[in-house]
CSV table of C-alpha atoms in Angstrom, one decimal:
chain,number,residue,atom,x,y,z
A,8,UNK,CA,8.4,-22.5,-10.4
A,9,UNK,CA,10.0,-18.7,-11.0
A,10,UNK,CA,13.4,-20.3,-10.8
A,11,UNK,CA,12.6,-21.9,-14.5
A,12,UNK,CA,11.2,-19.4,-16.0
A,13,UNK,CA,7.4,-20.5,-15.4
A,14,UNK,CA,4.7,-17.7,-14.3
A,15,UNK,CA,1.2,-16.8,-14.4
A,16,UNK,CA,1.2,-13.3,-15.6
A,17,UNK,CA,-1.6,-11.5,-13.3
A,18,UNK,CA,0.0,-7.8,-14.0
A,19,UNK,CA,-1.8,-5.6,-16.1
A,20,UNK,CA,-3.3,-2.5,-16.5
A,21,UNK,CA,-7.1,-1.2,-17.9
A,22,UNK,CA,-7.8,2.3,-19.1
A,23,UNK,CA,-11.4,3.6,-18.5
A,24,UNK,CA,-11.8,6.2,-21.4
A,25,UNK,CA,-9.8,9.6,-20.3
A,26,UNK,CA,-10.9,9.5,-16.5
A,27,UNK,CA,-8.5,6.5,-15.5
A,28,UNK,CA,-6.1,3.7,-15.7
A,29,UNK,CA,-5.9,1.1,-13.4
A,30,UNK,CA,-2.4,-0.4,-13.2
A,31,UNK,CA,-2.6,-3.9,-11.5
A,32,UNK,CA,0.4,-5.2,-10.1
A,33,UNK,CA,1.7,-8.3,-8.6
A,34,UNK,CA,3.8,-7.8,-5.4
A,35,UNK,CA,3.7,-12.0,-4.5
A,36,UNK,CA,5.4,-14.2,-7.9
A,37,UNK,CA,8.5,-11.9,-7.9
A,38,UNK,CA,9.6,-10.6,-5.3
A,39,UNK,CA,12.6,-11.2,-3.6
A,40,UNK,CA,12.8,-13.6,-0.1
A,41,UNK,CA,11.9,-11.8,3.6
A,42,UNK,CA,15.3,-10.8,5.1
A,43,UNK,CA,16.1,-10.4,8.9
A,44,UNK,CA,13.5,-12.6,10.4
A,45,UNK,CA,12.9,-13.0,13.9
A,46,UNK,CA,15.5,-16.4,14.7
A,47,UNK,CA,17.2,-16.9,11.5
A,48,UNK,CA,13.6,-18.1,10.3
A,49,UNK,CA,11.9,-17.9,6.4
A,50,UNK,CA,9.1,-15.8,6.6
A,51,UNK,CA,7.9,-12.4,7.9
A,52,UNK,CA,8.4,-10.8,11.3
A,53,UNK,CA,9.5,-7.3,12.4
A,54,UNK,CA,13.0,-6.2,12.3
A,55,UNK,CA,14.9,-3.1,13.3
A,56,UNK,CA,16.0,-2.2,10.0
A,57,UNK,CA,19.5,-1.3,11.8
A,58,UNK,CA,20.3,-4.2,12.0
A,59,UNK,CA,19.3,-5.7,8.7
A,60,UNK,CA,22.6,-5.1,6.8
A,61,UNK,CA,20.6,-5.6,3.3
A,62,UNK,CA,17.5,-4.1,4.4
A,63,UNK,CA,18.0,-1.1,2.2
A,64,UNK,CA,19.9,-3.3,-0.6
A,65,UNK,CA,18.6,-1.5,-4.0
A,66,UNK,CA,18.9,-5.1,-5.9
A,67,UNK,CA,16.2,-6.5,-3.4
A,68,UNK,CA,12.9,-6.2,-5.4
A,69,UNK,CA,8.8,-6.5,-4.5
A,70,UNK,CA,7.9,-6.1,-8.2
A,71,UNK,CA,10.9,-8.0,-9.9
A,72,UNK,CA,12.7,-6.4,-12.1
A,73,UNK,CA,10.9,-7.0,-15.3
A,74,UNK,CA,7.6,-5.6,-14.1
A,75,UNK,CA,9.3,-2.5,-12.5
A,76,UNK,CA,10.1,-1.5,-15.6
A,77,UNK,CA,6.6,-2.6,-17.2
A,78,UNK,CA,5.4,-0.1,-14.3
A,79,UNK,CA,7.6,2.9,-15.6
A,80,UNK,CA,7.3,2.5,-18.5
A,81,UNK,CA,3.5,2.4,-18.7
A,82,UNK,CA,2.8,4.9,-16.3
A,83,UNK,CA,4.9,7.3,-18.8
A,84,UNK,CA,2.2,6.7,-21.4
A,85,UNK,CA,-0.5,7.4,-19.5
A,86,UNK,CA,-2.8,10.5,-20.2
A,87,UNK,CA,-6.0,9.4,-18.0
A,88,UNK,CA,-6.7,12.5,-15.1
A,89,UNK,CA,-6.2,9.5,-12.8
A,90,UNK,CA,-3.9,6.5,-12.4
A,91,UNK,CA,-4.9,4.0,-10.1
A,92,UNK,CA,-2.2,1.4,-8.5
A,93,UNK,CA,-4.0,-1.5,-7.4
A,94,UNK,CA,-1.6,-3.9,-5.4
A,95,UNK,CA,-2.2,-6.5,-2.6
A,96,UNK,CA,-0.3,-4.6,0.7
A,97,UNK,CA,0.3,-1.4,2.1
A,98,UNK,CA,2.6,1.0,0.7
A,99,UNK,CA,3.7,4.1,3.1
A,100,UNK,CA,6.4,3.1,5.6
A,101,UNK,CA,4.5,1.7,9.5
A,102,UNK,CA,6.4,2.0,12.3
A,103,UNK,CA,5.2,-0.5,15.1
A,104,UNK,CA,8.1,1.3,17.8
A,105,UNK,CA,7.0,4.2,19.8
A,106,UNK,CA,9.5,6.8,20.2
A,107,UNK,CA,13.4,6.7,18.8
A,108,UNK,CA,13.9,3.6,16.3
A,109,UNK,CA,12.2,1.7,14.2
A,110,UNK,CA,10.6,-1.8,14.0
A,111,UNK,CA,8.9,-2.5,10.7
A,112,UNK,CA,7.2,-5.2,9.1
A,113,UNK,CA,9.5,-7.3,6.5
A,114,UNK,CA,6.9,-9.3,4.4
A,115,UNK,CA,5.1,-5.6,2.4
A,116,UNK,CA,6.8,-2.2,1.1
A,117,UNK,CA,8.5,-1.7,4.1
A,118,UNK,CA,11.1,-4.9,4.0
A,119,UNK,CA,11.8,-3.9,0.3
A,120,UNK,CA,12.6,0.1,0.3
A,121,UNK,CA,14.6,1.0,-2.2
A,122,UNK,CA,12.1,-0.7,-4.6
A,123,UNK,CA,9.4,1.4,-3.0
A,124,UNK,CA,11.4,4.6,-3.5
A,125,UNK,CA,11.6,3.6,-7.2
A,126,UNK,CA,8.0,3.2,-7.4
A,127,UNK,CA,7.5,6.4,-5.9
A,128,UNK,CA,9.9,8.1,-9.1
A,129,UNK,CA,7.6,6.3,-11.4
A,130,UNK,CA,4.7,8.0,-10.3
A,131,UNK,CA,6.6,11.0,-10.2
A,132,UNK,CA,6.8,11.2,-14.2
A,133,UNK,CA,5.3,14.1,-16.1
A,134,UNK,CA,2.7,12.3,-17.4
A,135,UNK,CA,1.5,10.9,-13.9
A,136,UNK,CA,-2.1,13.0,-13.4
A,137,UNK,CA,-3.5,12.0,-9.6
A,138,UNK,CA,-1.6,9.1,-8.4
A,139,UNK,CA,-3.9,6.7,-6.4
A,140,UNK,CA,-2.6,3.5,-4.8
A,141,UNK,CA,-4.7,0.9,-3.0
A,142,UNK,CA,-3.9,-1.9,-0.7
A,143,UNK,CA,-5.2,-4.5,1.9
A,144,UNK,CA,-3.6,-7.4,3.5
A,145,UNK,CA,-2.8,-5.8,7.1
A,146,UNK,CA,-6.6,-6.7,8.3
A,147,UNK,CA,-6.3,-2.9,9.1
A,148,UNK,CA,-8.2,0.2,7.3
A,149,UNK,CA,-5.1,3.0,6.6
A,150,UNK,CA,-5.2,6.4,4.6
A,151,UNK,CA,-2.7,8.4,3.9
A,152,UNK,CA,-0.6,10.4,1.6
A,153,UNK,CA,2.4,9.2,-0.5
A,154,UNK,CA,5.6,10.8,0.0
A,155,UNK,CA,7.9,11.9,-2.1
A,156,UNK,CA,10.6,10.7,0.1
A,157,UNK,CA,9.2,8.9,3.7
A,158,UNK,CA,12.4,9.8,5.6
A,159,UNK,CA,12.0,13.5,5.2
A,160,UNK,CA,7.7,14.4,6.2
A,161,UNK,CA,8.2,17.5,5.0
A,162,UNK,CA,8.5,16.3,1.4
A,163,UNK,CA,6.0,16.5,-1.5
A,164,UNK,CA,2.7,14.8,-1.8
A,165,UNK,CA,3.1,12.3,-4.9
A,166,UNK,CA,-0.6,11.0,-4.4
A,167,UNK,CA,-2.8,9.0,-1.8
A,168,UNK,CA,-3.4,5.9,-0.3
A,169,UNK,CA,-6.2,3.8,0.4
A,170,UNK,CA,-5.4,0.4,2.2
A,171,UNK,CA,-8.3,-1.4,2.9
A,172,UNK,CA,-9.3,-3.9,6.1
A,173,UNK,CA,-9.9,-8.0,4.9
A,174,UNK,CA,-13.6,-8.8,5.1
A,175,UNK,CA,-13.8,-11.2,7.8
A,176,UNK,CA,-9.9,-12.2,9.1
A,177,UNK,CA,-9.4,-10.4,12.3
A,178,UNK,CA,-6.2,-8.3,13.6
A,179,UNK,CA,-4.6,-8.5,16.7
A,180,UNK,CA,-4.7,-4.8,16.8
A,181,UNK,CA,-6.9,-2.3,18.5
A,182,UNK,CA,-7.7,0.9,18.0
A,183,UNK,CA,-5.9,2.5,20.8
A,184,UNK,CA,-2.5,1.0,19.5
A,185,UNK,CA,-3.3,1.8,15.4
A,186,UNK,CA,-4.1,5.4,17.4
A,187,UNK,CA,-0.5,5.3,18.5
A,188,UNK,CA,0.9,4.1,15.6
A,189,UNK,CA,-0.9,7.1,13.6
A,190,UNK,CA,1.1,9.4,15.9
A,191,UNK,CA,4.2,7.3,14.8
A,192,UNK,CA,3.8,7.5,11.3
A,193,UNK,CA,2.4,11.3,10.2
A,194,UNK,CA,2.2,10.4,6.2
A,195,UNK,CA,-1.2,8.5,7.8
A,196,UNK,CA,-3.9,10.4,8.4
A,197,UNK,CA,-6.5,7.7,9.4
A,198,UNK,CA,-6.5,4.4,10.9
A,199,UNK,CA,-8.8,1.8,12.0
A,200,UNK,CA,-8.6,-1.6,13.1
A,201,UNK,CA,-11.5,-3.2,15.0
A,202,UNK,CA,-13.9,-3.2,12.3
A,203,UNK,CA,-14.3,-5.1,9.0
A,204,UNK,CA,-15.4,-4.5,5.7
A,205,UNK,CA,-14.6,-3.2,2.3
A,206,UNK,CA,-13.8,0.1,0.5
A,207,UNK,CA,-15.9,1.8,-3.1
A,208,UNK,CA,-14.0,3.9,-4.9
A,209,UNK,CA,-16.0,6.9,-7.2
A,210,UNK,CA,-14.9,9.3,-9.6
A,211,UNK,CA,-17.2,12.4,-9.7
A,212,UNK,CA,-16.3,15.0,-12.2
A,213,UNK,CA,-13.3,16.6,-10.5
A,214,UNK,CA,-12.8,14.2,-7.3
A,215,UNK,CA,-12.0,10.6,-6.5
A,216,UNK,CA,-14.3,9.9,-3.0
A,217,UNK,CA,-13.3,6.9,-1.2
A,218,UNK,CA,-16.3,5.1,1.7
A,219,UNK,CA,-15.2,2.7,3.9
A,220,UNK,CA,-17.7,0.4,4.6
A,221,UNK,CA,-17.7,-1.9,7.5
A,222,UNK,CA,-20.4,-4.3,8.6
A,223,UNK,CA,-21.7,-4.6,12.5
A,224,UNK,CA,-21.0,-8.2,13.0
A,225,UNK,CA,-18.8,-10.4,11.1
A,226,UNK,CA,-20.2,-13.2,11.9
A,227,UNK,CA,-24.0,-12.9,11.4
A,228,UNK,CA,-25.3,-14.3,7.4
A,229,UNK,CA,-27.1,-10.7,7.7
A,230,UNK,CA,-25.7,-7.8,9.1
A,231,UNK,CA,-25.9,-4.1,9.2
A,232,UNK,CA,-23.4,-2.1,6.5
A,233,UNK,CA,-22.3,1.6,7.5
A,234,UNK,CA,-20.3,4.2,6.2
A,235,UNK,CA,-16.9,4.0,8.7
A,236,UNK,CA,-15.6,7.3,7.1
A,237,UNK,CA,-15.4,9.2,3.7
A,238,UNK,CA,-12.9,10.8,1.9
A,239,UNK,CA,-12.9,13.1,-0.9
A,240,UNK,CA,-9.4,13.5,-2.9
A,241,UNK,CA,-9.3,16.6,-5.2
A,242,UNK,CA,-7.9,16.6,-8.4
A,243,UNK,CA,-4.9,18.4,-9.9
C-alpha cells in the first residue's frame, strides 16, 4: 500500500503544441482520510464544517503533498494559451443547506479546503493563461467559475469549471433541488441532474466551447444523443 512507499503513478501532464496542456491529476492514492463522518464512521457523508475541528486543517491534503508541488511547479512552466486540469470530482465549494450554515460533502474538494485554496494559488501564477478544470463523480452536470477565494463571491475569476454527469449511474437528485442548490452556491452558473451523458471539449481559435451531451434513455442499446446546453469560454 501508500503506507510503504508503493504507488501507481497515474499523474501527469500532456502539452498539445502552444494551444494547451492538460495537467492530469490524481485526487484518490493520496489523499488524506474523510473527517467528521456521519456516526464516527470511515467514509463520506455531509458535515457542518462547524463542527469539524480539522475540517480546515492546512496539513490535510487531496493531492498529497508531493504532487501539490508537482502541480505548482508545472503549471509555472507552462506557456500553452490554455491549461487544462483534468481531475476526478468537483472543485467549487456545494452547499447542500438552504439558508444560514453550511452542510458539505467530505469525500471531494470540499472536505479538503485549505488544499483547494492552494490549488487555486497555483493557477494563479503568472504563467497560468486560461485556467480550465474538469470534473465528474457527483452523477450531476455543474458549471461554474473558479474563485479566487469561495468565501468572499465578490472575488476574482481564476478560470472555469466543467464537472461532468457519469454516463449511466443515477443521482438521487432532481432538478428542482440542484435548482436550489444553484441559488445556494452563486460561483455555479448551471446545474443539471436528471439527465445522463458526457461532455466534448473544443478549442476554436480564440475560445474553449464546452457541449453537454446527454442521451434520452439510459437504458435502451440505442438511444437518442442531444446537445443539453453549450458553453463558449473566451480567452484572455
Amino acid at each position: 500500500g501508500l503506507s510503504t512507499g508503493a504507488e501507481m503513478r497515474i499523474y501527469g501532464s500532456a502539452r498539445f503544441g502552444q494551444l494547451a496542456t492538460l495537467h492530469l491529476l490524481d485526487t484518490r492514492q493520496y489523499r488524506g482520510a474523510q473527517v467528521c463522518s456521519r456516526d464516527g464512521k470511515p467514509g463520506s457523508s455531509t458535515v457542518d464544517p462547524t463542527q469539524c475541528a480539522v475540517w480546515d486543517d492546512p496539513r490535510r491534503s487531496l493531492l498529497g503533498t508531493a504532487q501539490e508541488e508537482w502541480l505548482r511547479q508545472s503549471l509555472g512552466k507552462t506557456d500553452t494559451a490554455w491549461n487544462v486540469l483534468g481531475q476526478q470530482t468537483l472543485l467549487g465549494p456545494r452547499d447542500f443547506r438552504p439558508g444560514p450554515g453550511r452542510l458539505l460533502w467530505n469525500d471531494g474538494w470540499d472536505g479538503y479546503s485549505a488544499a483547494r485554496s492552494r490549488l487555486v494559488q497555483s493557477l494563479r501564477q503568472p504563467s497560468v493563461r486560461n485556467p480550465v478544470v474538469l470534473g465528474g463523480d457527483v452523477h450531476e452536470n455543474w458549471v461554474g467559475h473558479v474563485k479566487a477565494d469561495y468565501e468572499r463571491p465578490a472575488s476574482a475569476n481564476v478560470g472555469v469549471e466543467f464537472c461532468g454527469t457519469s454516463i449511466t449511474s443515477r443521482t438521487s437528485s432532481t432538478n428542482a433541488k440542484v435548482a436550489e442548490r444553484l441559488a445556494e452556491n452563486p460561483h455555479f452558473v448551471f446545474s443539471e441532474a436528471e439527465s445522463r451523458g458526457y461532455g466534448i471539449a473544443e478549442f476554436p481559435p480564440g475560445q474553449l466551447v464546452t457541449a453537454l451531451r446527454v442521451v434520452d434513455d439510459v437504458t435502451k442499446r440505442v438511444s437518442g444523443v442531444r446537445t443539453l446546453a453549450r458553453f463558449a469560454v473566451e480567452s484572455s
